[in-house]
PDB file of C-alpha atoms in Angstrom:
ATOM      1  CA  UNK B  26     -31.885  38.037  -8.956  1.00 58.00           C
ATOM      2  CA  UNK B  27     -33.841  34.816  -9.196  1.00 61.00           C
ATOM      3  CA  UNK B  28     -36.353  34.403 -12.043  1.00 64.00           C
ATOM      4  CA  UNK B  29     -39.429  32.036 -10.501  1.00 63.00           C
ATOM      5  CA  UNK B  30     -42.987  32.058 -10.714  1.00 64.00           C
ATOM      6  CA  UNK B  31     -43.045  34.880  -7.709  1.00 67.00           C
ATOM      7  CA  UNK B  32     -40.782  37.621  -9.559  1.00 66.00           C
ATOM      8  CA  UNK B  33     -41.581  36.836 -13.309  1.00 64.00           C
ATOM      9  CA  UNK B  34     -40.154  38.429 -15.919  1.00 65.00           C
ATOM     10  CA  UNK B  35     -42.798  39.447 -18.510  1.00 62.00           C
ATOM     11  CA  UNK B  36     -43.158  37.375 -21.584  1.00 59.00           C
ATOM     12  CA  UNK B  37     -40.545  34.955 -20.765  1.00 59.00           C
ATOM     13  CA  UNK B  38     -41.633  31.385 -20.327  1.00 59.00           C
ATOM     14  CA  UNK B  39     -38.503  29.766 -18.511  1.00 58.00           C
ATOM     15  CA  UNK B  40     -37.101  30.420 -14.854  1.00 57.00           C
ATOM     16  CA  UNK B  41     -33.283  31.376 -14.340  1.00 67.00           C
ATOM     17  CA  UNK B  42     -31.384  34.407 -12.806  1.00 72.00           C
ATOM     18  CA  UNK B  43     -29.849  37.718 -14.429  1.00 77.00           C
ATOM     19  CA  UNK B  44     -26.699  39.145 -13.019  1.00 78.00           C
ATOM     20  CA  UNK B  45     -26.452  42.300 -12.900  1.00 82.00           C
ATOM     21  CA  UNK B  46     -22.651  44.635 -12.555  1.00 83.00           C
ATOM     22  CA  UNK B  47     -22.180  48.175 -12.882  1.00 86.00           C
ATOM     23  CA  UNK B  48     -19.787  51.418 -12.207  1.00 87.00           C
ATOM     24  CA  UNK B  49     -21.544  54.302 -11.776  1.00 87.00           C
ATOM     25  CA  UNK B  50     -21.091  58.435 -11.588  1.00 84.00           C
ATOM     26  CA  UNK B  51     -23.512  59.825  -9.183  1.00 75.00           C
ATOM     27  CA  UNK B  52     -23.414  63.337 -10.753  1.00 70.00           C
ATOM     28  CA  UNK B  53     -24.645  61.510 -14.576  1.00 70.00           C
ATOM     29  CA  UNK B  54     -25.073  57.556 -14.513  1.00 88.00           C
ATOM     30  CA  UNK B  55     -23.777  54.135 -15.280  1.00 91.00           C
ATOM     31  CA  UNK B  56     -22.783  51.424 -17.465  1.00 90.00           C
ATOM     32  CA  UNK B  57     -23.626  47.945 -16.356  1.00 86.00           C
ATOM     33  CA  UNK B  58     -23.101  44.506 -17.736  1.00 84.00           C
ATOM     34  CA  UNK B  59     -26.435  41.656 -17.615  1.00 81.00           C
ATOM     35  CA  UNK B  60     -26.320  37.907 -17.649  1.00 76.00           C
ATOM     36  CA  UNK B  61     -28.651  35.875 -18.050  1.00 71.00           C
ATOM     37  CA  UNK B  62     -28.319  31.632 -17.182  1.00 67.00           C
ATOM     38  CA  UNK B  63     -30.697  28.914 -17.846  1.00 63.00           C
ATOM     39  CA  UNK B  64     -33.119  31.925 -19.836  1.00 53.00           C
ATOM     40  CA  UNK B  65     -35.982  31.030 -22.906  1.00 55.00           C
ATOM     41  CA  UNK B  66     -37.651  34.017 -24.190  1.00 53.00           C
ATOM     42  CA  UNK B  67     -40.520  33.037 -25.723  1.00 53.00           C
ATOM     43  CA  UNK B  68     -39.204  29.236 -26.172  1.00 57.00           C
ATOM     44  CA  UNK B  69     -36.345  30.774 -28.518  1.00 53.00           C
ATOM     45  CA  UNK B  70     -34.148  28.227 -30.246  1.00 47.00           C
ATOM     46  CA  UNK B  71     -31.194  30.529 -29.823  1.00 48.00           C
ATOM     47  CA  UNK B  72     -28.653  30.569 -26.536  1.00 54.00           C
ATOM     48  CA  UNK B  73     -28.542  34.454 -25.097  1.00 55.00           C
ATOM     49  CA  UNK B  74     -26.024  35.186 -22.352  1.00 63.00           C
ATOM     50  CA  UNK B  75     -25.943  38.960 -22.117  1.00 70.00           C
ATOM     51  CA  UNK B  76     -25.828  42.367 -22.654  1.00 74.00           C
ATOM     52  CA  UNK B  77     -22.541  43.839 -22.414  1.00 76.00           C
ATOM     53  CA  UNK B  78     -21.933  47.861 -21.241  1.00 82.00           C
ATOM     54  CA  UNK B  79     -25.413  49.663 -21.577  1.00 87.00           C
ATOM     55  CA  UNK B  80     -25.437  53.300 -20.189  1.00 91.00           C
ATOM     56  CA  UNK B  81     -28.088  54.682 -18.217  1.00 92.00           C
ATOM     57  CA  UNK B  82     -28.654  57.842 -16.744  1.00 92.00           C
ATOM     58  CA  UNK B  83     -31.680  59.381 -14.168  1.00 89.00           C
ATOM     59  CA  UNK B  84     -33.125  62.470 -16.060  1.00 87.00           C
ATOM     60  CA  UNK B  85     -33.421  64.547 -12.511  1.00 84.00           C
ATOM     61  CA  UNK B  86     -36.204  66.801 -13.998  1.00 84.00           C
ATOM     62  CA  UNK B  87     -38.650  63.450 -14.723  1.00 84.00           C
ATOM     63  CA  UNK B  88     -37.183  60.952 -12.776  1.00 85.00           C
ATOM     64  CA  UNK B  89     -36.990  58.558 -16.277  1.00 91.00           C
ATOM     65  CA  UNK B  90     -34.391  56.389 -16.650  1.00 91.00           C
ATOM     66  CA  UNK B  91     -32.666  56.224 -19.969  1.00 94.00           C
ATOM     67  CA  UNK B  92     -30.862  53.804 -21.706  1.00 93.00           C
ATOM     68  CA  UNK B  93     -29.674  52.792 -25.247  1.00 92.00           C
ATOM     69  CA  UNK B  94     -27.763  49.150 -26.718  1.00 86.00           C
ATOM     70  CA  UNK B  95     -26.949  48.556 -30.164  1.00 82.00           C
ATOM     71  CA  UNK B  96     -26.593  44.915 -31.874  1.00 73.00           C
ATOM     72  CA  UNK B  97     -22.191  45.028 -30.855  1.00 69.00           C
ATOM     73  CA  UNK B  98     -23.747  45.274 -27.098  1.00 70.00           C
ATOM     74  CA  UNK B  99     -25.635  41.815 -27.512  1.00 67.00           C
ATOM     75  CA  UNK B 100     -23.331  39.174 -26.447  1.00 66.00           C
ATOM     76  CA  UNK B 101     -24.723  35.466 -28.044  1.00 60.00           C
ATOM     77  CA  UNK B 102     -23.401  32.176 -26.816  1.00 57.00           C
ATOM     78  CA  UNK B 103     -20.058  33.225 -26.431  1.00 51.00           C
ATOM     79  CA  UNK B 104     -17.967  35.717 -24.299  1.00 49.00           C
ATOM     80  CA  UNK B 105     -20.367  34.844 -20.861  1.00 50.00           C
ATOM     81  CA  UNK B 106     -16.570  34.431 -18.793  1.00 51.00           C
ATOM     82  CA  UNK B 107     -15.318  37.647 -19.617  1.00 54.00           C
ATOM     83  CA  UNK B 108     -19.212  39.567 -19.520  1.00 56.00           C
ATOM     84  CA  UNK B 109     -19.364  41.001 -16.217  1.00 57.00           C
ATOM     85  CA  UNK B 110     -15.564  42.245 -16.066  1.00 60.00           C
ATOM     86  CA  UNK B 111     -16.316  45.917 -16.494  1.00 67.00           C
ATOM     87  CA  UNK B 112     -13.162  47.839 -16.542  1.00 73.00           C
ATOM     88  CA  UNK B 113     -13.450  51.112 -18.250  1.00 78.00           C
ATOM     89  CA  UNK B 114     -11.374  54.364 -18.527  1.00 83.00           C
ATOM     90  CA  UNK B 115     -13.120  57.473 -17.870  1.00 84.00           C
ATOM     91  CA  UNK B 116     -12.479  58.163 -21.518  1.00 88.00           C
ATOM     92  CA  UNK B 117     -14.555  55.228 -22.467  1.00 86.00           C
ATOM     93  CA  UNK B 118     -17.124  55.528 -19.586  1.00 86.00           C
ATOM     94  CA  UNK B 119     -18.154  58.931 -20.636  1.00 87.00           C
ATOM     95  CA  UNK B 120     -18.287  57.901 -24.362  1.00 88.00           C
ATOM     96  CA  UNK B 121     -20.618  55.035 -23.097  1.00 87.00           C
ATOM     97  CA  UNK B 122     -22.918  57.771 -21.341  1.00 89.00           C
ATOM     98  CA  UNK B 123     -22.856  60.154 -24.516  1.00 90.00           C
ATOM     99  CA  UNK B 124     -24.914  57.325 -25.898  1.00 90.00           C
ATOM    100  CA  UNK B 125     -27.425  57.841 -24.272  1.00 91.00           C
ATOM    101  CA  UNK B 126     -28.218  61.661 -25.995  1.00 89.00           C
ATOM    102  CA  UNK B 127     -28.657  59.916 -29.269  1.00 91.00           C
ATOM    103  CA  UNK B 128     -31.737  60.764 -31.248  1.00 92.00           C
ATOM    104  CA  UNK B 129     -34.217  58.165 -31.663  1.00 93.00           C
ATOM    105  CA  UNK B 130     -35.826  57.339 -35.146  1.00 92.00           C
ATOM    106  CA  UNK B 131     -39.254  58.612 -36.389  1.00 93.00           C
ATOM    107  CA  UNK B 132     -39.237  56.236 -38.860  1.00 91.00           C
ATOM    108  CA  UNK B 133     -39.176  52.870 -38.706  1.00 89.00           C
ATOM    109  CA  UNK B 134     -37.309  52.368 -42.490  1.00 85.00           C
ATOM    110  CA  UNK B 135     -34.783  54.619 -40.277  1.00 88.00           C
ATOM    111  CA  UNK B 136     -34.551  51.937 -37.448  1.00 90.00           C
ATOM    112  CA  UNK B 137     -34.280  48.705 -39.416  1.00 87.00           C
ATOM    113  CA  UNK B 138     -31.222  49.814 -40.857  1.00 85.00           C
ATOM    114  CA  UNK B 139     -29.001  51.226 -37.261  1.00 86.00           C
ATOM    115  CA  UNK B 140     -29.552  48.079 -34.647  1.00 87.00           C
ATOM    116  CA  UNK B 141     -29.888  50.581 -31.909  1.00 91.00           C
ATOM    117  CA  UNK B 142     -32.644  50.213 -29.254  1.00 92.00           C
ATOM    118  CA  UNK B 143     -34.015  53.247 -27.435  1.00 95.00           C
ATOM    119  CA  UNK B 144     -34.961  52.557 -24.010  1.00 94.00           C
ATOM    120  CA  UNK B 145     -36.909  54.769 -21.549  1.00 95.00           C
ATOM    121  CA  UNK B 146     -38.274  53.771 -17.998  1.00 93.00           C
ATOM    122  CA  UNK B 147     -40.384  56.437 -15.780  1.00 93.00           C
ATOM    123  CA  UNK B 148     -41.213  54.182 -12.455  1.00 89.00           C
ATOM    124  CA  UNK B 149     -44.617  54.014 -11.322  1.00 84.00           C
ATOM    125  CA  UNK B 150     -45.881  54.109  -7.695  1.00 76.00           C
ATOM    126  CA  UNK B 151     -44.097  51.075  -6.022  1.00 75.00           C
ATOM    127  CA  UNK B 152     -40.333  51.311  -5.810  1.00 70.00           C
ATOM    128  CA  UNK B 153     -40.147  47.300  -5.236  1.00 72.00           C
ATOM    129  CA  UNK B 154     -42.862  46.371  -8.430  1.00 76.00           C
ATOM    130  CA  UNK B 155     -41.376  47.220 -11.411  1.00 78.00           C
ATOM    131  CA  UNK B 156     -44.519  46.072 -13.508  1.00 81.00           C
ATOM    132  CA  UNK B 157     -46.346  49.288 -12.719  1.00 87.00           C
ATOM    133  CA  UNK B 158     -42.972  51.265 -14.660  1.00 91.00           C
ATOM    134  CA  UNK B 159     -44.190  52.635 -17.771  1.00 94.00           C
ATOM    135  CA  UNK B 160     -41.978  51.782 -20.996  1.00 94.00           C
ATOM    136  CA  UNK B 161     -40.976  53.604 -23.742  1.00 95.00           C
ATOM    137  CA  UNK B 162     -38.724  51.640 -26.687  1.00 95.00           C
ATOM    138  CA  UNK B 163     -38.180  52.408 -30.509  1.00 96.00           C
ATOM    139  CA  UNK B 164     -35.037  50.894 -32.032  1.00 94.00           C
ATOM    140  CA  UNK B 165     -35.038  48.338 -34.781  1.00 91.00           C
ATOM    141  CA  UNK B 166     -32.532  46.053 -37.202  1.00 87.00           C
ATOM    142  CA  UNK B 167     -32.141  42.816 -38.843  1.00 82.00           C
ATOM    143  CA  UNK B 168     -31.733  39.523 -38.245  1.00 70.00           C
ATOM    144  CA  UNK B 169     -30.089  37.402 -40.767  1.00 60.00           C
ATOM    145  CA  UNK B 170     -30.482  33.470 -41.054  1.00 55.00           C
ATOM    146  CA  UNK B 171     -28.493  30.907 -43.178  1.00 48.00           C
ATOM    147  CA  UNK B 172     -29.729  27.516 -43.037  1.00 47.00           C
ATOM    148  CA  UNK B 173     -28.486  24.214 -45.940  1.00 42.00           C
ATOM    149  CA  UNK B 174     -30.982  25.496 -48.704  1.00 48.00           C
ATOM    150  CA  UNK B 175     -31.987  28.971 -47.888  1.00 49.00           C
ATOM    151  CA  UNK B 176     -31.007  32.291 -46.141  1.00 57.00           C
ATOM    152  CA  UNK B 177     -32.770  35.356 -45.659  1.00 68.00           C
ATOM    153  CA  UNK B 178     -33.385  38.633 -43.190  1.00 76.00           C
ATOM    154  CA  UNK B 179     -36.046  39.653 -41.101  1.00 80.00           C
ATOM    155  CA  UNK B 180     -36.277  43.273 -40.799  1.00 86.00           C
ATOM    156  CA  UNK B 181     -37.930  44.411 -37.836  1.00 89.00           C
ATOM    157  CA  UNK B 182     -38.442  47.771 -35.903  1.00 93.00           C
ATOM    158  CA  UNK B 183     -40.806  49.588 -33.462  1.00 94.00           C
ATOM    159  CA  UNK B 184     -41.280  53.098 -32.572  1.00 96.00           C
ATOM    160  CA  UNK B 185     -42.339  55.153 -29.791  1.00 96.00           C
ATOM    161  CA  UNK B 186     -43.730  51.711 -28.209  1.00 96.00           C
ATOM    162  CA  UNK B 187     -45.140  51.702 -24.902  1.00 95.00           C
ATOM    163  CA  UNK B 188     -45.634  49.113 -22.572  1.00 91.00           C
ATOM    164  CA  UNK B 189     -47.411  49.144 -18.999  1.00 92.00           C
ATOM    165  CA  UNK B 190     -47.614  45.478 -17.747  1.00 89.00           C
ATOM    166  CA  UNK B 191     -50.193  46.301 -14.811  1.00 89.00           C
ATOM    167  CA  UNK B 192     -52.156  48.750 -16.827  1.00 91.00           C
ATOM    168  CA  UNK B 193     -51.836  46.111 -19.914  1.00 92.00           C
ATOM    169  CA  UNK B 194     -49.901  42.303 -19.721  1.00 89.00           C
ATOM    170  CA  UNK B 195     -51.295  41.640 -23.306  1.00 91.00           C
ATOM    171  CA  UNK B 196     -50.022  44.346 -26.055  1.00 93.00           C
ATOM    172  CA  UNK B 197     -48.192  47.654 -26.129  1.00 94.00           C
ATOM    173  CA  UNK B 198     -51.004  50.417 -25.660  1.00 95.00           C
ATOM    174  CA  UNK B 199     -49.238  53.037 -28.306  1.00 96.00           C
ATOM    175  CA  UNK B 200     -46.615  52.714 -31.192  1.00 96.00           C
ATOM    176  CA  UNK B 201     -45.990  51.300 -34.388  1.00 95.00           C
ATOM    177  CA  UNK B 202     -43.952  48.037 -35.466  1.00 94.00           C
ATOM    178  CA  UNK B 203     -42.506  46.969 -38.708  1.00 93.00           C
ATOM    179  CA  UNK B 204     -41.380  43.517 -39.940  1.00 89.00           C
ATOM    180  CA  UNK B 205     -40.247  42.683 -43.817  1.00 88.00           C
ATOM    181  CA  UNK B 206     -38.828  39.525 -44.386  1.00 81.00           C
ATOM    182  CA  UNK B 207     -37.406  38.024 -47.712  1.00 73.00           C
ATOM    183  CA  UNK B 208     -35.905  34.716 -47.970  1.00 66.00           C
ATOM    184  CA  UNK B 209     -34.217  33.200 -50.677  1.00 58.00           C
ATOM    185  CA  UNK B 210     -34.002  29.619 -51.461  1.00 56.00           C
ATOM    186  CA  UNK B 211     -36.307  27.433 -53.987  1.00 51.00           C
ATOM    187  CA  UNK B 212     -38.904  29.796 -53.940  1.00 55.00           C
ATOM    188  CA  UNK B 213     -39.143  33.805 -53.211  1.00 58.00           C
ATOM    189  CA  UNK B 214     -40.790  34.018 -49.432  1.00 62.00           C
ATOM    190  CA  UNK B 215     -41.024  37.668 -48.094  1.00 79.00           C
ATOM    191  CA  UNK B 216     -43.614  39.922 -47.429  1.00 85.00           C
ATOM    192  CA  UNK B 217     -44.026  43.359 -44.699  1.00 89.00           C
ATOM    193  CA  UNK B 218     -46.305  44.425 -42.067  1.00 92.00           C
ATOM    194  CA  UNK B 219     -47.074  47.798 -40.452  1.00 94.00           C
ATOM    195  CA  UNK B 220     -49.298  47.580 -37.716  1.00 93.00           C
ATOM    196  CA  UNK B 221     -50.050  49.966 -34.881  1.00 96.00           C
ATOM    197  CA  UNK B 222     -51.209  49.499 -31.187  1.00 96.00           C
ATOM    198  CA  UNK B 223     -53.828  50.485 -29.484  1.00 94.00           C
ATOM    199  CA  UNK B 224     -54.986  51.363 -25.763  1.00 93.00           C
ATOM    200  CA  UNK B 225     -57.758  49.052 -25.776  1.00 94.00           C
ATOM    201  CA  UNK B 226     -55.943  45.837 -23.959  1.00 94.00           C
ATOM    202  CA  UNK B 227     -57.112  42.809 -25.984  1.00 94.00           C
ATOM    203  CA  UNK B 228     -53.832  41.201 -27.113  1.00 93.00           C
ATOM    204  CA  UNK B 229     -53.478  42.373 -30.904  1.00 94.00           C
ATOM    205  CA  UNK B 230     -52.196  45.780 -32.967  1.00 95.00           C
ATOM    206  CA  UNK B 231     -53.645  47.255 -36.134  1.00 96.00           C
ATOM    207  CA  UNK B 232     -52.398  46.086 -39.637  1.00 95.00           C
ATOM    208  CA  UNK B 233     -52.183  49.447 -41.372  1.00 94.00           C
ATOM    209  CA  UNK B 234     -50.027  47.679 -44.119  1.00 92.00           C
ATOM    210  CA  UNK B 235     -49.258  43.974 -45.372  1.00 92.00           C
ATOM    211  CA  UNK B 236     -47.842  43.101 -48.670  1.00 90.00           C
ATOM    212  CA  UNK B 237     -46.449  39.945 -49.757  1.00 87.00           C
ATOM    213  CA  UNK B 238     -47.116  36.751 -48.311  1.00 83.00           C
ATOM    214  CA  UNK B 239     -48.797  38.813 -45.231  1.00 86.00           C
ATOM    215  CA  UNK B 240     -51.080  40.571 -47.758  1.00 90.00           C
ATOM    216  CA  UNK B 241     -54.581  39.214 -46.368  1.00 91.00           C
ATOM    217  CA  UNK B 242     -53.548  40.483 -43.228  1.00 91.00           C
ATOM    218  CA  UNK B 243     -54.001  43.422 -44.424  1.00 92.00           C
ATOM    219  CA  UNK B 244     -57.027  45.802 -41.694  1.00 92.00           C
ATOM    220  CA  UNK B 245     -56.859  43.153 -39.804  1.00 93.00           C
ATOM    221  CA  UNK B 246     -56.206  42.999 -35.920  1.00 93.00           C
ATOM    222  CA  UNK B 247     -53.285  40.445 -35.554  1.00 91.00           C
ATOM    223  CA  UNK B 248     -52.747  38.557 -32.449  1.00 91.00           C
ATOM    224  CA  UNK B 249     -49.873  38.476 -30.883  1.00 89.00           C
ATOM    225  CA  UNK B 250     -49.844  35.874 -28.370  1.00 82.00           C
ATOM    226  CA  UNK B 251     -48.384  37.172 -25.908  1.00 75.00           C
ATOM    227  CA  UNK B 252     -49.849  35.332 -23.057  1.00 62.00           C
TER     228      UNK B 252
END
């Protein structure tokens, strides 16, 4: 599939195409491989090629989709030859479905520590736009950085987060999302927000909490800039 200004992907500022393999059971689901080429999320600084063996199943009483990936999934700027050869035993094919029945975290102190995203999809009324699909995601984890004269981790996590891009392109209209960084180097540096979204649509979330060097945040509505 071709990335371009007539299929855009939401929040992503660059054009390119996503592959897309799979084997799948029609009595339970799949596991499919995705590649991405020539991608920029949000002008990251960081090369992403793909997502390696994520399950997904068709709950037949809701019609949702359901899928789970956890941080050994993510494959970065390496591996891209050897990402869409999916050969899998049934063994490890139903082992990659039984993924899928893992509880979610409450909590996002839970999340930060498992690197597991929760995914859940129930399609809105056009089969061919998938920008009316309403989203569901909570999952959370770390990400660490090491740089000549400092290193740190930013925590981050979000729970029961829900996204509807025609309803809302600018913020998540329910949930709650976490990020605590501390960095190390000449000076301390780290600080934690808790903020929760709203369903009014006008591009920011709630800081419920905000300690540290986020601490006049705190009440505040932040912008996100998502647009």
């Amino acid at each position: 599939m071709a990335v371009d200004n007539t299929a855009p992907v939401p929040f992503n500022s660059g054009l390119g195409d996503i592959t897309i393999a799979g084997i799948w059971n029609d009595n339970s689901g799949g596991v499919i491989s995705i590649m991405f080429s020539d991608f920029d999320v949000v002008n990251g600084d960081f090369k992403f090629y793909g997502i390696h063996t994520i399950p997904i199943i068709v709950r037949p009483n809701t019609n949702e989709i359901v899928s789970i990936f956890a941080e050994q999934d993510i494959v970065i700027g390496e591996g891209s030859d050897t990402l869409m050869n999916l050969s899998l035993s049934k063994l490890k094919f139903d082992a990659e479905l039984n993924r899928v029945n893992t509880p979610a975290p409450t909590d996002a102190f839970v999340a930060v520590r498992q690197n597991v995203w929760h995914l859940t999809v129930t399609p809105g009324g056009s089969a061919t736009n998938f920008l009316d699909d309403d989203y569901k995601i909570t999952g959370g984890g770390q990400i660490a950085e090491a740089r000549s004269e400092s290193g740190g981790i930013l925590y981050h996590a979000i729970i029961d987060t829900r996204f509807n891009f025609t309803t809302c392109a600018k913020n998540p209209t329910n949930g709650t999302a976490f990020i605590q960084n501390f960095k190390a180097g000449s000076t301390l540096d780290f600080g934690s927000i808790l903020l929760d979204f709203h369903s009014t649509c006008d591009g920011s979330g709630n800081v419920k909490v905000a300690t540290g060097k986020y601490a006049t945040a705190n009440g505040k509505n932040l912008e996100l800039n998502w647009q």
